[in-house]
Coordinates of C-alpha atoms in Angstrom, one line a residue:
M62 CA 0.0 0.0 0.0
T63 CA 1.4 3.4 -1.0
D64 CA 0.9 6.8 0.5
I65 CA -1.5 8.8 -1.8
G66 CA -0.1 12.1 -0.6
N67 CA 3.4 11.3 -1.5
S68 CA 4.8 12.2 -4.9
R69 CA 7.0 9.2 -5.1
P70 CA 5.1 6.0 -5.8
G71 CA 5.9 2.8 -3.9
I72 CA 7.1 4.7 -0.8
Q73 CA 5.5 3.9 2.5
A74 CA 4.3 6.8 4.7
F75 CA 6.8 6.0 7.5
E76 CA 9.6 5.9 4.9
A77 CA 9.0 9.4 3.6
V78 CA 10.7 10.9 6.6
L79 CA 14.0 9.3 5.5
D80 CA 14.2 11.7 2.6
K81 CA 14.4 14.8 4.7
P82 CA 15.7 13.8 8.2
D83 CA 15.2 16.2 11.0
T84 CA 18.5 18.1 11.7
R85 CA 17.5 19.5 15.0
V86 CA 19.5 18.5 18.1
A87 CA 18.1 17.7 21.5
E88 CA 17.6 20.6 23.7
F89 CA 17.3 20.5 27.5
E90 CA 15.6 23.2 29.5
V91 CA 18.0 24.5 32.1
S92 CA 16.2 26.3 34.9
A93 CA 17.9 29.0 37.0
K94 CA 19.0 27.8 40.4
S95 CA 17.8 29.4 43.5
P96 CA 20.4 30.7 46.1
L97 CA 19.5 27.7 48.3
Q98 CA 20.1 25.3 45.4
K99 CA 23.4 26.9 44.7
L100 CA 24.4 26.5 48.4
Q101 CA 23.3 22.9 48.2
H102 CA 25.6 22.2 45.2
F103 CA 28.5 24.1 46.8
L104 CA 28.2 22.0 49.9
H105 CA 28.0 18.8 47.9
A106 CA 31.2 19.7 46.0
N107 CA 33.0 20.8 49.2
P108 CA 32.1 18.4 52.0
T109 CA 34.5 20.0 54.5
A110 CA 32.9 23.5 54.1
V111 CA 30.2 23.0 56.7
P112 CA 32.4 21.5 59.4
A113 CA 35.0 24.3 58.9
I114 CA 32.2 26.9 59.2
V115 CA 30.8 25.3 62.4
L116 CA 34.3 25.1 63.9
L117 CA 34.9 28.8 63.2
L118 CA 31.5 29.8 64.6
G119 CA 32.2 27.6 67.7
V120 CA 35.5 29.3 68.3
I121 CA 34.1 32.8 67.9
G122 CA 31.0 32.0 70.0
F123 CA 32.9 30.6 73.0
S124 CA 35.6 33.3 72.8
L125 CA 32.7 35.8 73.2
I126 CA 31.1 33.8 76.0
V127 CA 34.1 32.6 78.0
G128 CA 36.6 35.3 77.0
S129 CA 40.4 35.1 77.1
R130 CA 40.4 31.8 79.0
F131 CA 39.1 30.0 76.0
L132 CA 41.4 31.8 73.5
S133 CA 44.6 31.3 75.6
A134 CA 47.3 29.4 73.8
F135 CA 47.4 26.8 76.6
N136 CA 43.7 26.1 76.4
L137 CA 43.6 25.8 72.6
S138 CA 46.6 23.4 72.7
L139 CA 44.8 21.5 75.5
I140 CA 41.8 20.9 73.1
I141 CA 44.2 19.5 70.5
Q142 CA 45.6 17.1 73.1
Q143 CA 42.2 16.0 74.1
V144 CA 41.1 15.1 70.6
T145 CA 44.4 13.4 69.6
I146 CA 43.1 9.9 70.4
I147 CA 39.7 10.4 68.8
G148 CA 41.4 12.0 65.8
V149 CA 43.5 8.9 65.2
I150 CA 40.6 6.5 65.8
G151 CA 38.5 8.7 63.6
I152 CA 40.9 8.2 60.7
A153 CA 40.3 4.4 61.0
Q154 CA 36.6 5.0 61.2
T155 CA 36.6 7.3 58.2
L156 CA 38.2 4.6 56.0
I157 CA 35.4 2.2 56.9
V158 CA 32.6 4.8 56.5
I159 CA 33.8 5.7 53.0
T160 CA 33.1 2.1 52.0
A161 CA 29.5 2.5 53.3
G162 CA 30.3 0.5 56.4
I163 CA 30.7 1.2 60.1
D164 CA 33.1 -0.2 62.7
L165 CA 31.8 -0.4 66.3
S166 CA 34.9 -2.3 67.4
V167 CA 37.6 0.4 66.9
G168 CA 37.7 1.4 70.6
A169 CA 37.9 -2.2 71.8
I170 CA 40.7 -2.9 69.3
M171 CA 42.6 0.1 70.6
V172 CA 42.4 -0.9 74.3
L173 CA 43.2 -4.6 73.5
C174 CA 46.3 -3.5 71.6
S175 CA 47.4 -1.2 74.5
V176 CA 47.0 -4.1 76.9
I177 CA 49.1 -6.4 74.6
M178 CA 51.8 -3.8 74.4
G179 CA 51.9 -3.3 78.1
K180 CA 51.8 -7.0 79.0
L181 CA 54.7 -7.8 76.6
A182 CA 56.9 -4.9 77.5
V183 CA 56.2 -4.5 81.2
M184 CA 55.3 -7.9 82.4
M185 CA 57.3 -10.1 80.1
G186 CA 60.2 -7.8 79.6
L187 CA 60.3 -7.7 75.8
P188 CA 61.9 -4.6 74.3
A189 CA 59.2 -1.9 73.9
P190 CA 59.6 -1.5 70.1
I191 CA 59.0 -5.2 69.7
A192 CA 55.9 -4.9 72.0
L193 CA 54.7 -2.0 69.9
A194 CA 55.1 -4.0 66.7
A195 CA 53.3 -6.9 68.2
G196 CA 50.4 -4.6 69.2
I197 CA 50.2 -3.2 65.7
A198 CA 50.2 -6.8 64.3
A199 CA 47.4 -7.6 66.8
G200 CA 45.4 -4.6 65.6
A201 CA 45.8 -5.6 62.0
G202 CA 44.7 -9.1 62.9
C203 CA 41.6 -7.9 64.6
G204 CA 40.8 -5.8 61.5
A205 CA 41.4 -8.9 59.4
I206 CA 38.8 -10.8 61.3
N207 CA 36.3 -8.0 60.6
G208 CA 37.3 -8.0 57.0
V209 CA 36.9 -11.7 56.5
L210 CA 33.5 -11.7 58.1
V211 CA 32.4 -8.8 55.9
T212 CA 33.9 -10.0 52.6
R213 CA 33.8 -13.8 52.8
F214 CA 30.6 -14.4 54.7
R215 CA 28.8 -11.3 53.4
L216 CA 27.7 -10.2 56.9
P217 CA 26.6 -6.5 57.5
P218 CA 29.5 -4.5 58.9
F219 CA 27.3 -3.1 61.7
I220 CA 26.4 -6.6 63.0
V221 CA 30.0 -7.9 62.5
T222 CA 31.7 -5.1 64.4
L223 CA 29.0 -5.1 67.1
G224 CA 29.8 -8.8 67.7
T225 CA 33.6 -8.4 67.5
W226 CA 33.4 -5.4 69.9
S227 CA 32.1 -7.7 72.6
I228 CA 34.7 -10.4 71.7
F229 CA 37.6 -8.0 71.7
F230 CA 36.5 -6.4 74.9
A231 CA 36.1 -9.8 76.6
L232 CA 39.6 -10.8 75.4
N233 CA 40.9 -7.5 76.8
L234 CA 39.5 -8.2 80.2
W235 CA 40.7 -11.8 80.2
Y236 CA 44.2 -11.1 79.0
S237 CA 44.7 -8.1 81.4
A238 CA 42.9 -9.9 84.3
S239 CA 41.1 -6.6 84.7
E240 CA 44.3 -5.2 86.2
T241 CA 45.8 -1.8 85.4
I242 CA 49.5 -1.4 84.8
R243 CA 50.5 1.7 86.7
S244 CA 52.3 4.6 84.9
Q245 CA 55.3 4.3 87.3
E246 CA 55.8 0.7 86.1
V247 CA 55.5 1.7 82.5
A248 CA 58.0 4.6 83.0
R249 CA 60.5 2.3 84.7
T250 CA 60.4 -0.7 82.3
A251 CA 59.1 0.6 79.0
P252 CA 59.3 4.4 78.7
F253 CA 59.2 4.2 74.9
L254 CA 55.4 3.3 75.2
Q255 CA 54.9 6.7 76.9
W256 CA 57.0 8.6 74.4
L257 CA 54.1 10.1 72.5
G258 CA 52.9 11.7 75.7
T259 CA 56.0 13.8 76.0
P260 CA 55.0 17.5 76.2
V261 CA 56.4 20.2 73.9
D262 CA 56.0 23.8 74.9
V263 CA 55.6 26.3 72.0
L264 CA 55.0 30.0 72.7
G265 CA 52.9 29.3 75.8
A266 CA 51.0 26.4 74.2
R267 CA 51.7 22.8 75.3
F268 CA 51.5 20.0 72.7
T269 CA 52.6 16.4 72.8
Y270 CA 54.5 14.3 70.4
G271 CA 51.2 12.4 70.0
S272 CA 49.6 15.6 68.5
F273 CA 52.3 15.9 65.9
F274 CA 52.0 12.2 65.2
M275 CA 48.3 12.5 64.6
L276 CA 48.8 15.4 62.1
A277 CA 51.5 13.3 60.3
L278 CA 49.1 10.4 60.1
V279 CA 46.3 12.7 58.8
G280 CA 48.7 13.9 56.0
L281 CA 49.7 10.4 55.1
V282 CA 46.2 9.0 54.8
W283 CA 45.0 12.2 53.0
F284 CA 47.7 11.5 50.4
V285 CA 46.7 7.9 50.0
L286 CA 43.0 8.8 49.6
N287 CA 43.5 11.7 47.1
R288 CA 46.7 10.8 45.2
T289 CA 46.7 7.0 44.8
A290 CA 44.7 4.5 42.8
F291 CA 43.8 2.7 46.1
G292 CA 42.1 5.9 47.3
R293 CA 40.1 6.3 44.1
H294 CA 39.0 2.6 44.3
L295 CA 38.0 3.1 47.9
Y296 CA 35.6 5.9 47.1
A297 CA 34.3 4.0 44.1
V298 CA 33.5 0.9 46.2
G299 CA 31.7 3.1 48.7
D300 CA 29.7 5.0 46.1
D301 CA 28.6 2.0 44.0
P302 CA 30.1 -1.4 44.7
D303 CA 28.4 -3.1 41.7
A304 CA 29.7 -0.5 39.3
A305 CA 33.1 -0.7 40.8
R306 CA 33.1 -4.4 40.4
L307 CA 32.1 -4.2 36.8
S308 CA 34.9 -1.7 36.1
G309 CA 37.4 -4.2 37.2
I310 CA 38.0 -3.2 40.8
R311 CA 38.5 -6.1 43.2
T312 CA 36.0 -4.8 45.8
D313 CA 36.5 -7.6 48.3
R314 CA 40.2 -7.0 48.3
I315 CA 39.7 -3.3 48.8
L316 CA 37.3 -3.9 51.7
F317 CA 39.5 -6.5 53.4
T318 CA 42.6 -4.1 53.1
V319 CA 40.6 -1.3 54.6
Y320 CA 39.6 -3.2 57.7
V321 CA 43.2 -4.4 58.2
L322 CA 44.5 -0.8 57.9
A323 CA 41.8 0.4 60.3
G324 CA 42.9 -2.2 62.8
A325 CA 46.5 -1.2 62.5
I326 CA 45.6 2.5 62.9
C327 CA 43.7 1.6 66.0
A328 CA 46.9 0.0 67.4
L329 CA 48.7 3.3 66.7
G330 CA 45.9 5.0 68.7
A331 CA 46.7 2.6 71.5
W332 CA 50.3 3.9 71.6
I333 CA 48.9 7.4 71.8
L334 CA 46.5 6.3 74.5
I335 CA 49.3 5.0 76.7
G336 CA 51.3 8.2 76.2
R337 CA 48.2 10.3 77.0
I338 CA 47.1 8.6 80.3
G339 CA 50.5 7.1 81.2
S340 CA 49.1 3.9 82.6
I341 CA 47.6 0.9 80.7
S342 CA 44.0 0.2 81.8
P343 CA 41.6 -2.3 80.3
Q344 CA 38.8 0.2 81.1
A345 CA 40.3 3.1 79.1
G346 CA 38.7 4.5 76.0
Q347 CA 35.2 3.1 76.5
T348 CA 33.6 5.9 74.6
A349 CA 36.1 5.8 71.7
N350 CA 33.7 3.9 69.4
L351 CA 30.9 6.5 69.5
D352 CA 33.3 9.4 69.7
S353 CA 35.0 8.3 66.5
I354 CA 31.7 8.0 64.7
T355 CA 30.8 11.4 66.0
A356 CA 34.0 13.0 64.6
V357 CA 33.4 11.3 61.2
V358 CA 29.7 12.3 60.9
V359 CA 30.2 15.8 62.2
G360 CA 33.2 16.1 59.8
G361 CA 31.0 15.7 56.8
A362 CA 31.3 12.1 55.9
S363 CA 28.3 10.2 54.6
L364 CA 27.1 7.1 56.4
F365 CA 25.9 5.9 52.9
G366 CA 29.5 5.7 51.6
G367 CA 31.5 7.3 48.9
R368 CA 31.8 10.7 50.6
G369 CA 34.1 11.9 53.3
S370 CA 37.6 13.2 54.0
I371 CA 40.3 12.8 56.6
I372 CA 40.6 16.6 56.9
G373 CA 36.8 16.7 57.6
T374 CA 37.2 14.1 60.3
L375 CA 40.0 16.1 62.0
I376 CA 37.8 19.2 61.9
G377 CA 34.9 17.1 63.3
A378 CA 37.0 15.9 66.2
L379 CA 38.1 19.5 66.9
I380 CA 34.4 20.7 66.8
V381 CA 33.5 18.1 69.5
G382 CA 36.6 19.2 71.5
V383 CA 35.8 22.9 71.2
F384 CA 32.2 22.5 72.2
R385 CA 33.0 20.3 75.2
N386 CA 35.8 22.5 76.3
G387 CA 33.8 25.7 75.8
L388 CA 30.8 24.4 77.6
A389 CA 33.0 23.2 80.5
L390 CA 34.6 26.6 80.8
S391 CA 31.1 28.1 80.8
G392 CA 30.1 26.0 83.8
V393 CA 27.8 23.8 81.9
D394 CA 27.2 20.4 83.4
V395 CA 28.7 17.3 81.7
L396 CA 25.1 16.0 81.1
W397 CA 24.3 19.0 78.9
Q398 CA 27.6 18.8 77.1
E399 CA 26.7 15.3 75.9
F400 CA 23.2 16.7 75.1
T401 CA 24.8 19.3 72.8
V402 CA 27.1 16.7 71.1
G403 CA 24.0 14.5 70.5
W404 CA 22.3 17.3 68.7
L405 CA 25.4 18.0 66.6
I406 CA 25.3 14.4 65.4
I407 CA 21.6 14.6 64.4
I408 CA 22.0 17.9 62.7
A409 CA 25.0 16.6 60.8
V410 CA 23.2 13.5 59.5
A411 CA 20.1 15.6 58.5
L412 CA 22.3 18.0 56.6
D413 CA 24.1 15.1 54.9
Q414 CA 20.7 13.8 53.7
W415 CA 19.8 17.2 52.3
I416 CA 23.1 17.6 50.5
R417 CA 22.8 14.1 49.0
K418 CA 19.6 15.1 47.2
V419 CA 21.8 17.0 44.7
S420 CA 22.8 13.6 43.2
A421 CA 19.4 12.1 43.5

């Protein structure tokens, strides 16, 4: 059947369009963005912007409320000392959170490694550097257990680390016999374990070697995440594991390596913990798990994975330290300090949800 209205006989109606194809190109209507949408896109592209602004506002606010006591060099350096342990544990937590996981066992790993270091160096008389190496190996081993359960058995990281938190904490109490190794004993037999707690006075401020160690570790991990293929693969696995697998990334190997690294970093946190408190206690660092999550979330990382930075985690730890220190100097009860930190977490998660709508 031919098209009567067509001048060329034998041409079907639907074939007539082939003679004169449409040369127009697709056009997309681009609507102007409102100021709020522009802010949303800016925050999505710069995840550390919000934590940096909150930290600045916190410092300005408490300097006006408390006065010179808050802005003194000694007090500001004290805040840095107080967040050193959480900053290091937060680095380990950040690596896990970027992969869309969470590790509830980081605090237990840290304390267990500190007990192992103390037992080997103080009680058994091994050289302190060897005891430190054994503690780092133990931390990496604990991370490997988490990694195997997550990658091989496909168990949710939350459930895995909740279980291993109880396991590592029980092993900690068993191995230490619930006894604290006093700081005098550590100083006499293994002073190297307390080395990171050595104070350094700079222009009226007092830092410790542990603070500089934390900053060096932040710089190293930042380089790995932003300048190496491993870092790019890590973000890819957290953002979309299926797409990462199809692109040739060995996702299970990346996840396993991340958990091992996180365990080793927790062991380094144990070394800082010993230097910070002097003694070795199986009851130390009980809030490190939640504090590390707080630093990561407040620092702009997303619990859904694929988004976060080490610098943001450091800023998040400083935010918590600034608020707790400022509220304490203001005479606010510890109860309301924790109340404030709780609201910081909720607001940070809500803000992350809003920012993520840009990519939705």
